[in-house]
PDB file of C-alpha atoms in Angstrom:
ATOM      1  CA  UNK A  11      79.578  -0.806 -63.169  1.00 90.00           C
ATOM      2  CA  UNK A  12      76.044  -2.280 -63.980  1.00 92.00           C
ATOM      3  CA  UNK A  13      75.502   0.343 -67.172  1.00 92.00           C
ATOM      4  CA  UNK A  14      78.795  -0.554 -68.300  1.00 93.00           C
ATOM      5  CA  UNK A  15      78.111  -3.986 -68.075  1.00 95.00           C
ATOM      6  CA  UNK A  16      74.479  -3.990 -70.112  1.00 95.00           C
ATOM      7  CA  UNK A  17      75.783  -2.064 -72.842  1.00 95.00           C
ATOM      8  CA  UNK A  18      79.016  -4.618 -72.858  1.00 96.00           C
ATOM      9  CA  UNK A  19      75.822  -7.317 -72.834  1.00 97.00           C
ATOM     10  CA  UNK A  20      74.107  -5.397 -75.858  1.00 97.00           C
ATOM     11  CA  UNK A  21      76.883  -5.470 -77.796  1.00 97.00           C
ATOM     12  CA  UNK A  22      77.843  -9.159 -76.868  1.00 98.00           C
ATOM     13  CA  UNK A  23      74.278  -9.969 -77.801  1.00 98.00           C
ATOM     14  CA  UNK A  24      74.154  -8.095 -81.338  1.00 97.00           C
ATOM     15  CA  UNK A  25      76.869 -10.713 -82.310  1.00 98.00           C
ATOM     16  CA  UNK A  26      75.478 -13.643 -80.720  1.00 98.00           C
ATOM     17  CA  UNK A  27      71.706 -13.808 -81.516  1.00 98.00           C
ATOM     18  CA  UNK A  28      71.787 -17.081 -78.905  1.00 98.00           C
ATOM     19  CA  UNK A  29      71.826 -14.657 -76.040  1.00 98.00           C
ATOM     20  CA  UNK A  30      68.718 -13.961 -74.113  1.00 98.00           C
ATOM     21  CA  UNK A  31      68.204 -11.840 -71.316  1.00 98.00           C
ATOM     22  CA  UNK A  32      65.955 -12.047 -68.559  1.00 98.00           C
ATOM     23  CA  UNK A  33      64.887 -10.186 -65.645  1.00 96.00           C
ATOM     24  CA  UNK A  34      62.169 -10.249 -62.637  1.00 94.00           C
ATOM     25  CA  UNK A  35      60.606  -7.276 -62.993  1.00 91.00           C
ATOM     26  CA  UNK A  36      63.826  -4.993 -62.278  1.00 87.00           C
ATOM     27  CA  UNK A  37      66.309  -3.233 -64.343  1.00 83.00           C
ATOM     28  CA  UNK A  38      64.263   0.203 -65.132  1.00 87.00           C
ATOM     29  CA  UNK A  39      66.368   2.717 -66.281  1.00 87.00           C
ATOM     30  CA  UNK A  40      69.385   0.040 -66.567  1.00 91.00           C
ATOM     31  CA  UNK A  41      67.809  -2.798 -69.318  1.00 95.00           C
ATOM     32  CA  UNK A  42      65.427  -0.472 -71.752  1.00 94.00           C
ATOM     33  CA  UNK A  43      68.650   0.227 -74.350  1.00 92.00           C
ATOM     34  CA  UNK A  44      68.842  -3.945 -74.591  1.00 96.00           C
ATOM     35  CA  UNK A  45      65.247  -4.558 -74.753  1.00 96.00           C
ATOM     36  CA  UNK A  46      64.658  -1.690 -77.351  1.00 96.00           C
ATOM     37  CA  UNK A  47      67.503  -2.930 -79.361  1.00 96.00           C
ATOM     38  CA  UNK A  48      66.908  -6.496 -79.187  1.00 98.00           C
ATOM     39  CA  UNK A  49      63.385  -7.335 -78.227  1.00 97.00           C
ATOM     40  CA  UNK A  50      63.362 -10.699 -79.253  1.00 97.00           C
ATOM     41  CA  UNK A  51      66.170 -11.633 -76.756  1.00 98.00           C
ATOM     42  CA  UNK A  52      64.455 -10.206 -74.112  1.00 98.00           C
ATOM     43  CA  UNK A  53      61.909 -10.922 -71.408  1.00 97.00           C
ATOM     44  CA  UNK A  54      60.280  -9.733 -68.131  1.00 96.00           C
ATOM     45  CA  UNK A  55      59.034 -12.665 -66.566  1.00 96.00           C
ATOM     46  CA  UNK A  56      57.520 -10.834 -63.466  1.00 94.00           C
ATOM     47  CA  UNK A  57      58.017 -11.073 -59.931  1.00 93.00           C
ATOM     48  CA  UNK A  58      58.926 -14.805 -59.931  1.00 95.00           C
ATOM     49  CA  UNK A  59      62.617 -15.335 -59.659  1.00 95.00           C
ATOM     50  CA  UNK A  60      62.175 -19.036 -59.145  1.00 96.00           C
ATOM     51  CA  UNK A  61      60.430 -19.469 -62.100  1.00 97.00           C
ATOM     52  CA  UNK A  62      62.771 -17.085 -64.177  1.00 97.00           C
ATOM     53  CA  UNK A  63      65.496 -20.023 -63.238  1.00 98.00           C
ATOM     54  CA  UNK A  64      63.703 -22.513 -64.796  1.00 97.00           C
ATOM     55  CA  UNK A  65      62.268 -20.671 -67.837  1.00 98.00           C
ATOM     56  CA  UNK A  66      66.250 -20.016 -68.101  1.00 98.00           C
ATOM     57  CA  UNK A  67      67.271 -23.574 -67.566  1.00 98.00           C
ATOM     58  CA  UNK A  68      64.493 -24.516 -70.783  1.00 98.00           C
ATOM     59  CA  UNK A  69      66.056 -22.213 -73.341  1.00 98.00           C
ATOM     60  CA  UNK A  70      68.891 -23.232 -71.990  1.00 98.00           C
ATOM     61  CA  UNK A  71      68.525 -26.858 -73.179  1.00 98.00           C
ATOM     62  CA  UNK A  72      66.899 -25.242 -76.646  1.00 98.00           C
ATOM     63  CA  UNK A  73      70.307 -24.071 -77.482  1.00 98.00           C
ATOM     64  CA  UNK A  74      70.084 -20.408 -75.910  1.00 98.00           C
ATOM     65  CA  UNK A  75      72.670 -18.849 -73.940  1.00 98.00           C
ATOM     66  CA  UNK A  76      70.543 -17.141 -70.897  1.00 98.00           C
ATOM     67  CA  UNK A  77      71.585 -14.368 -68.941  1.00 98.00           C
ATOM     68  CA  UNK A  78      69.667 -13.495 -65.507  1.00 98.00           C
ATOM     69  CA  UNK A  79      69.600  -9.795 -63.956  1.00 96.00           C
ATOM     70  CA  UNK A  80      68.066  -9.159 -60.302  1.00 95.00           C
ATOM     71  CA  UNK A  81      69.400  -7.691 -57.120  1.00 93.00           C
ATOM     72  CA  UNK A  82      72.094 -10.104 -55.335  1.00 91.00           C
ATOM     73  CA  UNK A  83      70.199 -12.104 -53.366  1.00 92.00           C
ATOM     74  CA  UNK A  84      66.804 -12.617 -55.454  1.00 94.00           C
ATOM     75  CA  UNK A  85      68.723 -14.208 -58.516  1.00 94.00           C
ATOM     76  CA  UNK A  86      71.126 -16.367 -55.752  1.00 96.00           C
ATOM     77  CA  UNK A  87      69.684 -17.164 -52.159  1.00 95.00           C
ATOM     78  CA  UNK A  88      65.993 -17.284 -53.543  1.00 95.00           C
ATOM     79  CA  UNK A  89      66.851 -19.684 -56.081  1.00 96.00           C
ATOM     80  CA  UNK A  90      69.181 -21.751 -54.817  1.00 97.00           C
ATOM     81  CA  UNK A  91      67.572 -24.819 -55.091  1.00 97.00           C
ATOM     82  CA  UNK A  92      66.877 -23.697 -58.645  1.00 98.00           C
ATOM     83  CA  UNK A  93      70.137 -23.274 -59.623  1.00 98.00           C
ATOM     84  CA  UNK A  94      71.570 -25.645 -58.145  1.00 98.00           C
ATOM     85  CA  UNK A  95      69.210 -29.038 -59.684  1.00 98.00           C
ATOM     86  CA  UNK A  96      68.080 -27.308 -62.818  1.00 98.00           C
ATOM     87  CA  UNK A  97      71.133 -25.358 -64.198  1.00 98.00           C
ATOM     88  CA  UNK A  98      74.411 -26.589 -62.436  1.00 98.00           C
ATOM     89  CA  UNK A  99      73.103 -30.458 -62.213  1.00 98.00           C
ATOM     90  CA  UNK A 100      73.059 -30.208 -66.435  1.00 98.00           C
ATOM     91  CA  UNK A 101      75.585 -27.701 -66.435  1.00 98.00           C
ATOM     92  CA  UNK A 102      73.801 -25.095 -68.689  1.00 98.00           C
ATOM     93  CA  UNK A 103      74.999 -22.224 -69.701  1.00 98.00           C
ATOM     94  CA  UNK A 104      73.506 -19.722 -67.641  1.00 98.00           C
ATOM     95  CA  UNK A 105      74.850 -16.520 -66.267  1.00 98.00           C
ATOM     96  CA  UNK A 106      73.091 -14.672 -63.457  1.00 98.00           C
ATOM     97  CA  UNK A 107      73.970 -10.968 -63.006  1.00 97.00           C
ATOM     98  CA  UNK A 108      73.344  -9.482 -59.850  1.00 96.00           C
ATOM     99  CA  UNK A 109      73.492  -6.196 -58.961  1.00 95.00           C
ATOM    100  CA  UNK A 110      74.006  -4.303 -55.690  1.00 94.00           C
ATOM    101  CA  UNK A 111      76.332  -7.061 -54.421  1.00 95.00           C
ATOM    102  CA  UNK A 112      77.814  -6.641 -50.594  1.00 95.00           C
ATOM    103  CA  UNK A 113      76.324  -3.881 -48.976  1.00 95.00           C
ATOM    104  CA  UNK A 114      75.405  -1.330 -51.669  1.00 94.00           C
ATOM    105  CA  UNK A 115      71.496  -1.801 -50.788  1.00 93.00           C
ATOM    106  CA  UNK A 116      72.426  -1.093 -47.049  1.00 93.00           C
ATOM    107  CA  UNK A 117      69.757   1.259 -45.903  1.00 92.00           C
ATOM    108  CA  UNK A 118      67.139  -1.594 -47.537  1.00 91.00           C
ATOM    109  CA  UNK A 119      68.548  -3.422 -44.274  1.00 91.00           C
ATOM    110  CA  UNK A 120      69.577  -7.685 -44.439  1.00 91.00           C
ATOM    111  CA  UNK A 121      66.838  -8.858 -46.638  1.00 91.00           C
ATOM    112  CA  UNK A 122      68.827  -6.321 -49.115  1.00 93.00           C
ATOM    113  CA  UNK A 123      72.322  -7.297 -47.909  1.00 93.00           C
ATOM    114  CA  UNK A 124      74.423  -9.604 -50.048  1.00 94.00           C
ATOM    115  CA  UNK A 125      77.223 -10.797 -47.975  1.00 96.00           C
ATOM    116  CA  UNK A 126      76.939 -14.587 -48.553  1.00 97.00           C
ATOM    117  CA  UNK A 127      76.315 -14.886 -52.514  1.00 97.00           C
ATOM    118  CA  UNK A 128      79.816 -15.336 -53.826  1.00 98.00           C
ATOM    119  CA  UNK A 129      80.444 -17.953 -50.882  1.00 98.00           C
ATOM    120  CA  UNK A 130      77.128 -20.036 -51.582  1.00 97.00           C
ATOM    121  CA  UNK A 131      77.088 -19.787 -55.555  1.00 98.00           C
ATOM    122  CA  UNK A 132      81.068 -20.745 -55.459  1.00 98.00           C
ATOM    123  CA  UNK A 133      79.747 -24.468 -53.731  1.00 97.00           C
ATOM    124  CA  UNK A 134      77.607 -24.879 -56.503  1.00 98.00           C
ATOM    125  CA  UNK A 135      78.994 -27.659 -59.035  1.00 97.00           C
ATOM    126  CA  UNK A 136      80.473 -26.286 -62.470  1.00 97.00           C
ATOM    127  CA  UNK A 137      79.536 -22.534 -61.748  1.00 98.00           C
ATOM    128  CA  UNK A 138      81.987 -20.222 -62.350  1.00 98.00           C
ATOM    129  CA  UNK A 139      81.812 -16.949 -60.111  1.00 98.00           C
ATOM    130  CA  UNK A 140      83.331 -13.208 -60.411  1.00 98.00           C
ATOM    131  CA  UNK A 141      83.414 -10.024 -58.861  1.00 98.00           C
ATOM    132  CA  UNK A 142      84.438  -7.034 -60.586  1.00 98.00           C
ATOM    133  CA  UNK A 143      86.172  -4.391 -58.672  1.00 98.00           C
ATOM    134  CA  UNK A 144      85.493  -1.763 -61.301  1.00 97.00           C
ATOM    135  CA  UNK A 145      83.642  -1.341 -64.445  1.00 96.00           C
ATOM    136  CA  UNK A 146      86.994  -2.357 -66.992  1.00 96.00           C
ATOM    137  CA  UNK A 147      86.675  -5.555 -64.768  1.00 97.00           C
ATOM    138  CA  UNK A 148      83.011  -5.905 -65.299  1.00 97.00           C
ATOM    139  CA  UNK A 149      82.894  -5.655 -68.837  1.00 96.00           C
ATOM    140  CA  UNK A 150      85.970  -7.703 -69.537  1.00 97.00           C
ATOM    141  CA  UNK A 151      84.417 -10.594 -67.294  1.00 97.00           C
ATOM    142  CA  UNK A 152      81.044 -10.866 -68.999  1.00 97.00           C
ATOM    143  CA  UNK A 153      82.296 -12.156 -72.607  1.00 97.00           C
ATOM    144  CA  UNK A 154      84.312 -14.310 -71.006  1.00 98.00           C
ATOM    145  CA  UNK A 155      81.973 -15.593 -68.950  1.00 98.00           C
ATOM    146  CA  UNK A 156      79.151 -16.519 -71.309  1.00 98.00           C
ATOM    147  CA  UNK A 157      82.148 -18.026 -73.960  1.00 98.00           C
ATOM    148  CA  UNK A 158      82.325 -20.754 -71.041  1.00 97.00           C
ATOM    149  CA  UNK A 159      78.879 -21.730 -71.798  1.00 97.00           C
ATOM    150  CA  UNK A 160      78.579 -23.105 -68.562  1.00 98.00           C
ATOM    151  CA  UNK A 161      76.767 -21.648 -65.143  1.00 98.00           C
ATOM    152  CA  UNK A 162      78.361 -18.216 -64.021  1.00 98.00           C
ATOM    153  CA  UNK A 163      78.079 -15.595 -61.717  1.00 98.00           C
ATOM    154  CA  UNK A 164      78.876 -12.316 -61.654  1.00 98.00           C
ATOM    155  CA  UNK A 165      78.717  -9.967 -58.811  1.00 98.00           C
ATOM    156  CA  UNK A 166      78.174  -6.420 -59.661  1.00 97.00           C
ATOM    157  CA  UNK A 167      78.084  -3.296 -57.596  1.00 93.00           C
ATOM    158  CA  UNK A 168      74.870  -0.733 -57.483  1.00 88.00           C
ATOM    159  CA  UNK A 169      76.323   1.988 -59.624  1.00 80.00           C
ATOM    160  CA  UNK A 170      78.917   4.449 -59.648  1.00 86.00           C
ATOM    161  CA  UNK A 171      81.614   2.706 -58.728  1.00 92.00           C
ATOM    162  CA  UNK A 172      85.327   4.545 -59.516  1.00 94.00           C
ATOM    163  CA  UNK A 173      87.594   3.013 -62.000  1.00 95.00           C
ATOM    164  CA  UNK A 174      90.563   1.785 -60.194  1.00 96.00           C
ATOM    165  CA  UNK A 175      92.232   0.399 -63.334  1.00 96.00           C
ATOM    166  CA  UNK A 176      94.785   2.098 -65.880  1.00 92.00           C
ATOM    167  CA  UNK A 177      92.684   2.113 -69.265  1.00 91.00           C
ATOM    168  CA  UNK A 178      93.909  -1.126 -71.342  1.00 92.00           C
ATOM    169  CA  UNK A 179      94.485  -2.979 -68.383  1.00 96.00           C
ATOM    170  CA  UNK A 180      94.189  -6.744 -69.467  1.00 96.00           C
ATOM    171  CA  UNK A 181      91.756  -8.584 -67.208  1.00 97.00           C
ATOM    172  CA  UNK A 182      91.203 -12.170 -67.057  1.00 97.00           C
ATOM    173  CA  UNK A 183      88.941 -14.041 -64.733  1.00 96.00           C
ATOM    174  CA  UNK A 184      91.650 -16.412 -63.463  1.00 94.00           C
ATOM    175  CA  UNK A 185      94.641 -13.795 -63.024  1.00 97.00           C
ATOM    176  CA  UNK A 186      95.011 -11.585 -60.637  1.00 98.00           C
ATOM    177  CA  UNK A 187      96.185  -7.860 -61.554  1.00 98.00           C
ATOM    178  CA  UNK A 188      98.958  -5.892 -58.925  1.00 98.00           C
ATOM    179  CA  UNK A 189      97.991  -2.499 -58.403  1.00 98.00           C
ATOM    180  CA  UNK A 190     100.923  -1.882 -55.953  1.00 97.00           C
ATOM    181  CA  UNK A 191     103.923  -3.552 -55.253  1.00 97.00           C
ATOM    182  CA  UNK A 192     105.103  -4.434 -51.807  1.00 97.00           C
ATOM    183  CA  UNK A 193     107.361  -6.051 -49.877  1.00 97.00           C
ATOM    184  CA  UNK A 194     105.891  -6.038 -45.989  1.00 98.00           C
ATOM    185  CA  UNK A 195     102.050  -7.213 -46.397  1.00 98.00           C
ATOM    186  CA  UNK A 196      99.958  -8.479 -49.351  1.00 98.00           C
ATOM    187  CA  UNK A 197      96.249  -7.019 -49.332  1.00 98.00           C
ATOM    188  CA  UNK A 198      94.174  -9.354 -51.644  1.00 98.00           C
ATOM    189  CA  UNK A 199      90.859  -7.786 -52.448  1.00 98.00           C
ATOM    190  CA  UNK A 200      87.920  -8.672 -54.784  1.00 98.00           C
ATOM    191  CA  UNK A 201      85.195  -6.759 -55.831  1.00 98.00           C
ATOM    192  CA  UNK A 202      84.817  -2.608 -55.523  1.00 97.00           C
ATOM    193  CA  UNK A 203      85.997  -2.784 -51.738  1.00 97.00           C
ATOM    194  CA  UNK A 204      89.535  -2.696 -53.940  1.00 98.00           C
ATOM    195  CA  UNK A 205      89.336   0.977 -53.472  1.00 97.00           C
ATOM    196  CA  UNK A 206      89.205   0.801 -49.676  1.00 98.00           C
ATOM    197  CA  UNK A 207      92.382  -1.634 -50.358  1.00 98.00           C
ATOM    198  CA  UNK A 208      94.208   0.751 -52.312  1.00 98.00           C
ATOM    199  CA  UNK A 209      93.797   4.220 -49.701  1.00 98.00           C
ATOM    200  CA  UNK A 210      94.472   1.287 -46.933  1.00 98.00           C
ATOM    201  CA  UNK A 211      98.301   0.776 -48.786  1.00 98.00           C
ATOM    202  CA  UNK A 212      99.102   4.734 -48.919  1.00 97.00           C
ATOM    203  CA  UNK A 213      98.053   4.711 -45.348  1.00 97.00           C
ATOM    204  CA  UNK A 214     100.602   2.012 -44.376  1.00 98.00           C
ATOM    205  CA  UNK A 215     103.033   3.665 -46.569  1.00 97.00           C
ATOM    206  CA  UNK A 216     102.504   7.053 -43.633  1.00 96.00           C
ATOM    207  CA  UNK A 217     103.922   4.339 -41.456  1.00 96.00           C
ATOM    208  CA  UNK A 218     106.490   2.930 -42.679  1.00 97.00           C
ATOM    209  CA  UNK A 219     104.626  -0.155 -43.961  1.00 98.00           C
ATOM    210  CA  UNK A 220     105.314  -1.635 -47.921  1.00 98.00           C
ATOM    211  CA  UNK A 221     102.061  -3.084 -49.098  1.00 98.00           C
ATOM    212  CA  UNK A 222     100.938  -4.993 -52.343  1.00 98.00           C
ATOM    213  CA  UNK A 223      97.468  -4.853 -53.340  1.00 98.00           C
ATOM    214  CA  UNK A 224      96.212  -7.155 -55.922  1.00 98.00           C
ATOM    215  CA  UNK A 225      92.695  -7.740 -57.325  1.00 98.00           C
ATOM    216  CA  UNK A 226      91.211 -10.924 -57.771  1.00 98.00           C
ATOM    217  CA  UNK A 227      88.579 -10.555 -59.964  1.00 98.00           C
ATOM    218  CA  UNK A 228      87.590 -14.184 -60.017  1.00 97.00           C
ATOM    219  CA  UNK A 229      86.251 -15.868 -57.245  1.00 97.00           C
ATOM    220  CA  UNK A 230      85.945 -19.224 -58.721  1.00 97.00           C
ATOM    221  CA  UNK A 231      88.298 -20.084 -60.309  1.00 97.00           C
ATOM    222  CA  UNK A 232      90.788 -18.183 -57.796  1.00 97.00           C
ATOM    223  CA  UNK A 233      94.649 -17.224 -59.027  1.00 98.00           C
ATOM    224  CA  UNK A 234      96.283 -19.998 -56.781  1.00 98.00           C
ATOM    225  CA  UNK A 235      99.158 -18.938 -58.647  1.00 98.00           C
ATOM    226  CA  UNK A 236      98.865 -15.451 -57.765  1.00 98.00           C
ATOM    227  CA  UNK A 237      98.320 -16.209 -53.806  1.00 98.00           C
ATOM    228  CA  UNK A 238     100.807 -18.424 -53.270  1.00 98.00           C
ATOM    229  CA  UNK A 239     103.675 -15.951 -54.568  1.00 98.00           C
ATOM    230  CA  UNK A 240     102.556 -13.499 -52.331  1.00 98.00           C
ATOM    231  CA  UNK A 241     102.509 -15.804 -49.727  1.00 98.00           C
ATOM    232  CA  UNK A 242     106.314 -16.806 -50.173  1.00 97.00           C
ATOM    233  CA  UNK A 243     107.409 -13.102 -50.856  1.00 97.00           C
ATOM    234  CA  UNK A 244     105.586 -11.341 -47.813  1.00 97.00           C
ATOM    235  CA  UNK A 245     105.604 -11.489 -43.686  1.00 96.00           C
ATOM    236  CA  UNK A 246     101.579 -11.108 -43.806  1.00 98.00           C
ATOM    237  CA  UNK A 247      98.652 -11.291 -45.710  1.00 98.00           C
ATOM    238  CA  UNK A 248      95.178  -9.654 -45.607  1.00 98.00           C
ATOM    239  CA  UNK A 249      92.150 -10.855 -47.593  1.00 98.00           C
ATOM    240  CA  UNK A 250      89.487  -7.782 -48.255  1.00 98.00           C
ATOM    241  CA  UNK A 251      86.056  -8.818 -48.907  1.00 98.00           C
ATOM    242  CA  UNK A 252      82.594  -6.892 -49.137  1.00 98.00           C
ATOM    243  CA  UNK A 253      81.256 -10.293 -47.823  1.00 97.00           C
ATOM    244  CA  UNK A 254      80.979 -12.440 -44.742  1.00 97.00           C
ATOM    245  CA  UNK A 255      84.363 -13.351 -43.682  1.00 97.00           C
ATOM    246  CA  UNK A 256      82.989 -17.291 -43.251  1.00 96.00           C
ATOM    247  CA  UNK A 257      83.035 -18.925 -46.370  1.00 96.00           C
ATOM    248  CA  UNK A 258      84.371 -15.976 -48.537  1.00 97.00           C
ATOM    249  CA  UNK A 259      87.378 -15.049 -50.326  1.00 98.00           C
ATOM    250  CA  UNK A 260      89.299 -14.814 -47.575  1.00 98.00           C
ATOM    251  CA  UNK A 261      88.436 -18.421 -46.440  1.00 98.00           C
ATOM    252  CA  UNK A 262      89.237 -19.906 -50.411  1.00 98.00           C
ATOM    253  CA  UNK A 263      92.834 -18.139 -49.868  1.00 98.00           C
ATOM    254  CA  UNK A 264      93.404 -19.935 -46.183  1.00 98.00           C
ATOM    255  CA  UNK A 265      92.509 -23.319 -47.468  1.00 98.00           C
ATOM    256  CA  UNK A 266      94.887 -22.770 -50.641  1.00 98.00           C
ATOM    257  CA  UNK A 267      97.551 -21.704 -48.019  1.00 98.00           C
ATOM    258  CA  UNK A 268      97.274 -24.269 -45.736  1.00 97.00           C
ATOM    259  CA  UNK A 269      96.876 -27.123 -48.627  1.00 97.00           C
ATOM    260  CA  UNK A 270     100.591 -26.280 -49.471  1.00 98.00           C
ATOM    261  CA  UNK A 271     101.569 -25.840 -46.193  1.00 97.00           C
ATOM    262  CA  UNK A 272     102.077 -22.140 -46.002  1.00 97.00           C
ATOM    263  CA  UNK A 273     101.737 -20.234 -43.377  1.00 93.00           C
ATOM    264  CA  UNK A 274     102.199 -16.322 -43.266  1.00 96.00           C
ATOM    265  CA  UNK A 275     101.074 -14.097 -40.650  1.00 97.00           C
ATOM    266  CA  UNK A 276      97.099 -14.446 -42.070  1.00 98.00           C
ATOM    267  CA  UNK A 277      93.930 -12.279 -41.609  1.00 98.00           C
ATOM    268  CA  UNK A 278      90.504 -11.615 -42.993  1.00 98.00           C
ATOM    269  CA  UNK A 279      89.025  -7.847 -43.435  1.00 98.00           C
ATOM    270  CA  UNK A 280      85.147  -8.479 -44.261  1.00 98.00           C
ATOM    271  CA  UNK A 281      81.538  -8.542 -43.179  1.00 97.00           C
ATOM    272  CA  UNK A 282      81.275 -10.540 -39.714  1.00 94.00           C
ATOM    273  CA  UNK A 283      77.591 -11.468 -38.106  1.00 92.00           C
ATOM    274  CA  UNK A 284      77.947  -8.464 -36.014  1.00 90.00           C
ATOM    275  CA  UNK A 285      77.200  -6.875 -38.618  1.00 90.00           C
ATOM    276  CA  UNK A 286      73.494  -8.482 -39.692  1.00 85.00           C
ATOM    277  CA  UNK A 287      71.145  -6.301 -37.215  1.00 84.00           C
ATOM    278  CA  UNK A 288      72.931  -3.063 -38.684  1.00 93.00           C
ATOM    279  CA  UNK A 289      71.307  -0.684 -41.668  1.00 95.00           C
ATOM    280  CA  UNK A 290      72.473   2.276 -43.074  1.00 96.00           C
ATOM    281  CA  UNK A 291      74.822   3.353 -46.252  1.00 96.00           C
ATOM    282  CA  UNK A 292      77.299   1.212 -47.919  1.00 95.00           C
ATOM    283  CA  UNK A 293      79.996   3.654 -46.893  1.00 96.00           C
ATOM    284  CA  UNK A 294      78.514   3.452 -42.958  1.00 96.00           C
ATOM    285  CA  UNK A 295      78.234  -0.339 -43.195  1.00 96.00           C
ATOM    286  CA  UNK A 296      81.862  -0.552 -44.319  1.00 96.00           C
ATOM    287  CA  UNK A 297      83.093   1.995 -41.530  1.00 96.00           C
ATOM    288  CA  UNK A 298      81.473   0.075 -39.406  1.00 95.00           C
ATOM    289  CA  UNK A 299      84.086  -2.928 -39.675  1.00 95.00           C
ATOM    290  CA  UNK A 300      86.829  -0.639 -38.703  1.00 95.00           C
ATOM    291  CA  UNK A 301      90.132   0.395 -40.602  1.00 96.00           C
ATOM    292  CA  UNK A 302      91.817  -2.044 -43.386  1.00 98.00           C
ATOM    293  CA  UNK A 303      95.397  -0.392 -42.316  1.00 97.00           C
ATOM    294  CA  UNK A 304      94.893  -0.675 -38.675  1.00 97.00           C
ATOM    295  CA  UNK A 305      93.922  -5.140 -39.583  1.00 97.00           C
ATOM    296  CA  UNK A 306      96.684  -4.779 -41.837  1.00 97.00           C
ATOM    297  CA  UNK A 307      99.261  -3.604 -38.997  1.00 97.00           C
ATOM    298  CA  UNK A 308      98.364  -5.788 -36.466  1.00 96.00           C
ATOM    299  CA  UNK A 309      99.725  -8.552 -38.563  1.00 96.00           C
ATOM    300  CA  UNK A 310     102.942  -7.218 -38.795  1.00 94.00           C
TER     301      UNK A 310
END
């Protein structure tokens, strides 16, 4: 996903010379093609993420559209004050690309687990937040974020995420995509964990349960119409995310349902505080969260 996204960024920056890419001494073996193709639109600022955001704000005030690249927690939580006061307060066109969101860097421990980034970024004023599920979503979302010329956050996996959509599928930031159409329960997923949601739907079919599966590439703005439609047409909703369930995708969906007076059977599948001390591979950590199909079946 990250390689395809950088290729898309390189093509976009070729056509738009006001685009500038900054990294905080990361992205080796990933960013070289951009740097070699567009050396005047690239800078490695060194291991100083907070200064990188300040530099980005200055460049944006000078008329540039700036893209930042780093591992999930570093350009977000470490730089929260700079993003809030330097970028979002002035509504500047700075797009943060984080790699290794969720539990992708699980073996490096909690310091590298990006499990609060989406919720916190979505609270910042003017910030648009996207969480693609596969390379197709990532490549489609990047130019949409840059075209908006506002603060934006794009959370990527680490590498090797499989294609989940058929080629040619239209991906729009604020529009959910239906991958399975069912009648009993709706599985609403954001990010690469969509693959596990699809597998869960297949397992539920074996139990005689018909499940819809929808991908939400846009975290903010959320496709509210899609949420309300499935709430009215299914007995239950389970949200699925590789993020803390407090303040994450599920919380945004729950707020929307309550605001509209809808009360389907509802559950959230995602990271809980019990996982914060755990270290292991991404797959091992996700397995510690339990079975999506069991969570779904208990709602019915």
